[in-house]
Short mmCIF file of C-alpha atoms and ligand atoms in Angstrom, two decimals:
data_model
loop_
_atom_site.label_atom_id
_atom_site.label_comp_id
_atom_site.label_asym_id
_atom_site.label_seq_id
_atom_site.Cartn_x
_atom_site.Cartn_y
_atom_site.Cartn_z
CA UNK A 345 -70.83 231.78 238.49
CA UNK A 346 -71.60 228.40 237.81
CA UNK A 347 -69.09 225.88 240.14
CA UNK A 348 -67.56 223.54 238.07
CA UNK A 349 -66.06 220.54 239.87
CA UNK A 350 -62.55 219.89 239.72
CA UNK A 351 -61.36 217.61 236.81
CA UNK A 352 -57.59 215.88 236.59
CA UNK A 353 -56.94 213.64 234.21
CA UNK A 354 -54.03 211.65 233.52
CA UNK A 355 -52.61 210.63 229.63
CA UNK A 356 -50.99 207.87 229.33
CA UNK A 357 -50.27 208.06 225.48
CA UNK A 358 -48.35 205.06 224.52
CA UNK A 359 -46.82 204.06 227.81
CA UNK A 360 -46.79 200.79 229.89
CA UNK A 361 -46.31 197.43 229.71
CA UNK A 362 -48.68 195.31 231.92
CA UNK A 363 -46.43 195.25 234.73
CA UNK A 364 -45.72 198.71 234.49
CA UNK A 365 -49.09 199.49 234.10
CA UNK A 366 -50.50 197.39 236.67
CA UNK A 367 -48.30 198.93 238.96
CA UNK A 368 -48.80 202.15 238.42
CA UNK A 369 -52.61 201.73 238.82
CA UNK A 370 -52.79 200.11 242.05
CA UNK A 371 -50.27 202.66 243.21
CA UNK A 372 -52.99 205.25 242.41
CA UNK A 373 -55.86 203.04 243.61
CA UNK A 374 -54.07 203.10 247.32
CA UNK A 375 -53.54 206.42 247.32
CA UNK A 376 -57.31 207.52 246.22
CA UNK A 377 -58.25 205.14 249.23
CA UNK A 378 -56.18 206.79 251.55
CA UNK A 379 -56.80 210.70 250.64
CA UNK A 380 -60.25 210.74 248.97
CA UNK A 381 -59.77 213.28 246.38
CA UNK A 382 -63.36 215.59 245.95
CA UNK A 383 -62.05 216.15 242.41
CA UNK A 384 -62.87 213.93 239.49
CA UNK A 385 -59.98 212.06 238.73
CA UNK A 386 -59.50 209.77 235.84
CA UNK A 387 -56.87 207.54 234.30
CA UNK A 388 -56.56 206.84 230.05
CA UNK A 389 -54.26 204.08 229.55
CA UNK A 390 -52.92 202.31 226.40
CA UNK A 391 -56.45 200.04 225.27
CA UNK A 392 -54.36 197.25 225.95
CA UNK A 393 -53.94 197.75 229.82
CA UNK A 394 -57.72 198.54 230.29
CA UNK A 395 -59.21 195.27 230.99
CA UNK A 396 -56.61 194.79 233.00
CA UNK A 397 -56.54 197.46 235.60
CA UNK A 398 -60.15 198.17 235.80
CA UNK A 399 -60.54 196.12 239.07
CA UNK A 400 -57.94 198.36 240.63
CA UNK A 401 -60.07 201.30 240.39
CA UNK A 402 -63.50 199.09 241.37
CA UNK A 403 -63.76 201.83 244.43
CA UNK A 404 -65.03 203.98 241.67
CA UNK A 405 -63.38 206.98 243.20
CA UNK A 406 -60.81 206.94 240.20
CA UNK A 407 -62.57 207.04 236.73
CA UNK A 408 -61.29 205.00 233.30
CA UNK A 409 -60.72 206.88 229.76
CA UNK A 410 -59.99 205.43 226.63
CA UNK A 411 -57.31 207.78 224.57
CA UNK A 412 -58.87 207.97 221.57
CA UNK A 413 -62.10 205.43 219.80
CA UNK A 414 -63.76 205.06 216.37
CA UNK A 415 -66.79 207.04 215.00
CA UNK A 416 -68.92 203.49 214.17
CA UNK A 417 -70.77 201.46 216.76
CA UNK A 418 -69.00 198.63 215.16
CA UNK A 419 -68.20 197.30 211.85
CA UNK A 420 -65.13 196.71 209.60
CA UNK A 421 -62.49 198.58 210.52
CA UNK A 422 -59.55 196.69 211.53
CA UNK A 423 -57.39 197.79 214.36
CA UNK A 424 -60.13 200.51 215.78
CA UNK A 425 -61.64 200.36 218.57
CA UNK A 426 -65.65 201.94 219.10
CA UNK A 427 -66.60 203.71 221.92
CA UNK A 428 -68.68 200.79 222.93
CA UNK A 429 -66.22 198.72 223.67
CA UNK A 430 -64.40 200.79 225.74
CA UNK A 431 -67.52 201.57 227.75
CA UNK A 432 -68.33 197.67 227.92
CA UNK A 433 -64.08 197.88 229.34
CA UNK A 434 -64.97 200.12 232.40
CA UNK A 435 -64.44 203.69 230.62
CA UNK A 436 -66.57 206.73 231.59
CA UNK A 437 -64.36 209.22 229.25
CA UNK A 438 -62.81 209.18 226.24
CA UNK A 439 -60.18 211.67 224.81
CA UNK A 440 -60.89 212.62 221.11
CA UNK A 441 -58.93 215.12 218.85
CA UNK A 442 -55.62 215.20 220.80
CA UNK A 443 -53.24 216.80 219.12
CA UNK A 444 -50.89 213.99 218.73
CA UNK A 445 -53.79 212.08 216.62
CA UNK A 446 -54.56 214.80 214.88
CA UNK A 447 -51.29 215.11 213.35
CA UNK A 448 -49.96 211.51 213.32
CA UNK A 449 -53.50 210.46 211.78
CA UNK A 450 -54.73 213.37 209.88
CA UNK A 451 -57.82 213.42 211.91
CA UNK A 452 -59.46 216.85 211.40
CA UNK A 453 -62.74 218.76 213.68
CA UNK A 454 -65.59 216.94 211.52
CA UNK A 455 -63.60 213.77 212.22
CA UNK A 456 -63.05 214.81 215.71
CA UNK A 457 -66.69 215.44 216.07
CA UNK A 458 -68.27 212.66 214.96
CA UNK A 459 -65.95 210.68 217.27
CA UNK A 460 -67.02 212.91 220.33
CA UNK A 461 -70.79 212.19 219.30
CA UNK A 462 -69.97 208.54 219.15
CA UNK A 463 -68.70 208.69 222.95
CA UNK A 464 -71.77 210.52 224.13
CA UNK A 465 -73.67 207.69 221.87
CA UNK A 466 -72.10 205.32 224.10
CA UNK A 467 -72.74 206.77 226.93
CA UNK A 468 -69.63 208.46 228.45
CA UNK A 469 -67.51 211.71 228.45
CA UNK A 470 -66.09 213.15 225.81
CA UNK A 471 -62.67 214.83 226.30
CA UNK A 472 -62.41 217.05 223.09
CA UNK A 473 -58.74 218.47 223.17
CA UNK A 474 -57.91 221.90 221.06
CA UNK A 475 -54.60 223.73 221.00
CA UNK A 476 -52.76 225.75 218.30
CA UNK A 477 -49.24 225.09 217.21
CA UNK A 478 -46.16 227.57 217.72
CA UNK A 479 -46.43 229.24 214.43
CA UNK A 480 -50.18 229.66 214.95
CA UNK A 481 -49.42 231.61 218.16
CA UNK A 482 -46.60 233.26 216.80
CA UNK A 483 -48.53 234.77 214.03
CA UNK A 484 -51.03 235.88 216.64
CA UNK A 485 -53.93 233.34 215.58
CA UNK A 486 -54.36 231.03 218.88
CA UNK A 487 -57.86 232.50 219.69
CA UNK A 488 -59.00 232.07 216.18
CA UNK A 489 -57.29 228.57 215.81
CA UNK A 490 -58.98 226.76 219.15
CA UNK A 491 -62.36 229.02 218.55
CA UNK A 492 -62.64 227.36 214.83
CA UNK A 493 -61.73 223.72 216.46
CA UNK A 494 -64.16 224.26 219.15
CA UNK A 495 -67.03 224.70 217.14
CA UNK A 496 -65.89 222.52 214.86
CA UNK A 497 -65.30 219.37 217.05
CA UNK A 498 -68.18 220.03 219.89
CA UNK A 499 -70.71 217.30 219.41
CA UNK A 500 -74.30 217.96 218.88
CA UNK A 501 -75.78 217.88 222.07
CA UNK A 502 -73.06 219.07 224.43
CA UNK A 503 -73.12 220.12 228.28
CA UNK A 504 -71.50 219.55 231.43
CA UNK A 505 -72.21 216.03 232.12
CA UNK A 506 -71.29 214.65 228.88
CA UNK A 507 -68.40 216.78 227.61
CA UNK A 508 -64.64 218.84 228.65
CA UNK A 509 -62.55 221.10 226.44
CA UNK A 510 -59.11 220.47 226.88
CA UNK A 511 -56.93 223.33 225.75
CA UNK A 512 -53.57 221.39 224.98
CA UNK A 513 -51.42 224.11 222.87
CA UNK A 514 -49.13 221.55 220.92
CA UNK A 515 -46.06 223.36 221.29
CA UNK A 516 -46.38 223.09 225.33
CA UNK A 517 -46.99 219.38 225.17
CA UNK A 518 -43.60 217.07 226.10
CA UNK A 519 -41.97 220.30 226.17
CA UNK A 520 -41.45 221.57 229.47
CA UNK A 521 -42.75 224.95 228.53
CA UNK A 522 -46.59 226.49 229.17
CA UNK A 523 -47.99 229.66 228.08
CA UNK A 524 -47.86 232.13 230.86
CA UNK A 525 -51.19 232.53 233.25
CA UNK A 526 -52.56 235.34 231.64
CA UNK A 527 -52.22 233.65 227.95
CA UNK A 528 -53.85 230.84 229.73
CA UNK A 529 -56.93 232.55 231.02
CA UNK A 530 -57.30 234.40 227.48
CA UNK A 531 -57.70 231.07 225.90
CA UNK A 532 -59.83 229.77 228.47
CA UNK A 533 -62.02 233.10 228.26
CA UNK A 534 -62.36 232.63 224.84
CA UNK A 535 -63.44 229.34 225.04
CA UNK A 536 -65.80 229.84 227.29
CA UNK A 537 -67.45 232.28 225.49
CA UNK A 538 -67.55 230.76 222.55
CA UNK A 539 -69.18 227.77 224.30
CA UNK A 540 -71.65 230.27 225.77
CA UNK A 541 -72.71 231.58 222.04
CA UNK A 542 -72.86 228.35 220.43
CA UNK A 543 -74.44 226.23 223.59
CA UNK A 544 -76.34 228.66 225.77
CA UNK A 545 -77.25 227.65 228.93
CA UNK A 546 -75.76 224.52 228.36
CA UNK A 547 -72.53 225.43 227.90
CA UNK A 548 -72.51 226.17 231.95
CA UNK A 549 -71.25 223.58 233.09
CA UNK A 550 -68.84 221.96 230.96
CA UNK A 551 -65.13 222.24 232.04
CA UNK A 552 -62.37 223.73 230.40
CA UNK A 553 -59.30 222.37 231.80
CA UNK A 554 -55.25 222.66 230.87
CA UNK A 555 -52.97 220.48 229.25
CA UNK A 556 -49.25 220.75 228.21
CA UNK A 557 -46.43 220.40 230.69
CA UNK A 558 -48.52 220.30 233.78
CA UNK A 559 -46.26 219.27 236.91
CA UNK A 560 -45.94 218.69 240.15
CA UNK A 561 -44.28 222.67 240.85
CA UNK A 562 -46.59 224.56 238.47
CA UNK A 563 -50.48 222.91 238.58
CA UNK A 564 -51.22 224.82 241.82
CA UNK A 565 -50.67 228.61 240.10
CA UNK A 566 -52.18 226.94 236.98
CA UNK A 567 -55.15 225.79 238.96
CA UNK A 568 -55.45 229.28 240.30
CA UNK A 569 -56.69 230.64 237.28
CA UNK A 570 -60.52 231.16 237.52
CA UNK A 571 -61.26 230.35 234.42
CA UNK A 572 -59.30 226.92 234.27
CA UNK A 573 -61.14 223.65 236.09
CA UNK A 574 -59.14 221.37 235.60
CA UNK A 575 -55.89 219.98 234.14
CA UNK A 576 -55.34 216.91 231.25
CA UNK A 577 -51.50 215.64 232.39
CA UNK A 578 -49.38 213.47 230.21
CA UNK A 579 -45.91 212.89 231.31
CA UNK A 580 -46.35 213.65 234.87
CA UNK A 581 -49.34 211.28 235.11
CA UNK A 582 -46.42 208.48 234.50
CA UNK A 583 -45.27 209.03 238.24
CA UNK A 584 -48.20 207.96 241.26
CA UNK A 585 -46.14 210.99 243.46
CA UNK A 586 -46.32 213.77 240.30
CA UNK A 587 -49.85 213.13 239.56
CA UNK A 588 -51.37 212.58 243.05
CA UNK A 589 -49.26 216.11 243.76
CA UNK A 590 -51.81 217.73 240.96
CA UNK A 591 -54.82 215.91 242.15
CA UNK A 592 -54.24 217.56 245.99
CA UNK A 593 -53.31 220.82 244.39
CA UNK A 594 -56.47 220.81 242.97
CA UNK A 595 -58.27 219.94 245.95
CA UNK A 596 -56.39 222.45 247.84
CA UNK A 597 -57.98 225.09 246.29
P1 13P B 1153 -47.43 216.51 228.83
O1 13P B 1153 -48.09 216.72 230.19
O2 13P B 1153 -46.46 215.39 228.82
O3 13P B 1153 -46.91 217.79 228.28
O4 13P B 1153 -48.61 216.04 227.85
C1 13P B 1153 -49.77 216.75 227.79
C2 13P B 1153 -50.76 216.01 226.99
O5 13P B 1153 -50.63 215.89 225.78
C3 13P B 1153 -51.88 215.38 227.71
O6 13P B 1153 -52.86 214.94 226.82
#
């Protein structure tokens, strides 16, 4: 089995003002100094607080993300921000197709796609986030609902070093609720093998990792399951204690 290094990543969504953020950042900086995590860690704040806390992770041990960019190189589209520019800000990764912009912007997987190819354009990581809804579950359609997003948002030229799946089911996001372990690992399954059909021996080494509700108590049994490598943290990434909890339960194991 192919071994897939450890990836935690931390969602800011649309919280923190400089101080706040500035804060919060160094906090993290210190405490990647002091414990050296071996997993990949990296940080997506708000665009506005990049250029300002890229210094504090100059060490390099924690990585920058941008939370979401536009398709074009550059161009006229006011308020949107390419996937140059937040390479040229310090990013390495960029989360596309989260589920929050696909339903407060409509965005849809050939949107999502083209976004994803523009980050590995650029140079960087694409975090391409799937996840079905409650009433998708319920029904019994999450496998068929994240395998059609998959292959529908996976960038043309896809593998390990350039692109993650994050399964982020929407109704577990903000909500204090996950999916059990085993509904967890069917997904992942799934997704892997998907990935295997559509990407052969490419698909290897990219890394499926968890989002919605991950926390301090449950990312350790989370990070137990085999087929999960990593974990994509929103509200808990808010708190330097929460999220540096995750980060050593995933080097724990
Ligand atoms: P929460 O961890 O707050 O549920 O958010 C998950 C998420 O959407 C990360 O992208």
């Amino acid at each position: 089995m192919a071994e897939r290094r450890r990836l935690i990543a931390g969602n800011w969504k649309m919280n923190g003002l400089r101080a706040e953020g500035i804060a919060l950042a160094g906090g993290l900086a210190a405490k990647a100094l002091a414990n050296k995590p071996t997993c990949d860690v990296v940080v997506c704040p708000p665009a506005t607080l990049l250029a300002k806390i890229d210094r504090a992770f100059d060490a390099g041990v924690i990585k920058l993300g941008g939370q979401d960019c536009h398709a074009d190189e550059k161009g006229a589209h006011t308020g949107d921000i390419s996937a140059e520019m937040l390479r040229d800000t310090g990013c390495s990764y960029v989360i596309v197709g989260h589920s929050e912009r696909r339903a407060d912007h409509a965005e849809g997987d050939a949107q999502v796609r083209a976004k994803a190819a523009a980050v590995l354009r650029a140079g960087m990581t694409a975090i391409v986030c799937v996840g079905e809804t409650r009433a998708e579950r319920d029904a019994g359609n999450a496998l068929s609902v994240v395998e059609g997003q998959v292959v529908g948002s996976l960038p043309p030229g896809a593998q390990g070093d350039n692109t993650v799946i994050a399964y982020e089911p929407v109704w577990a996001i903000g909500s204090g609720s996950t999916p059990t372990l085993d509904e967890i690992a069917a997904v992942h399954r799934h997704i892997r093998a998907v990935l295997d059909g559509a990407l052969k021996a490419a698909a290897t080494e990219i890394r499926i990792i968890y989002g919605g509700s991950v926390n301090a108590a449950n990312a350790g049994d989370i990070l137990d399951v085999d087929a999960v490598d990593g974990a994509l943290v929103g509200g808990a990434s808010l708190k330097i204690e929460d999220f540096w909890s995750i980060i050593a339960a995933a080097d724990a194991r």
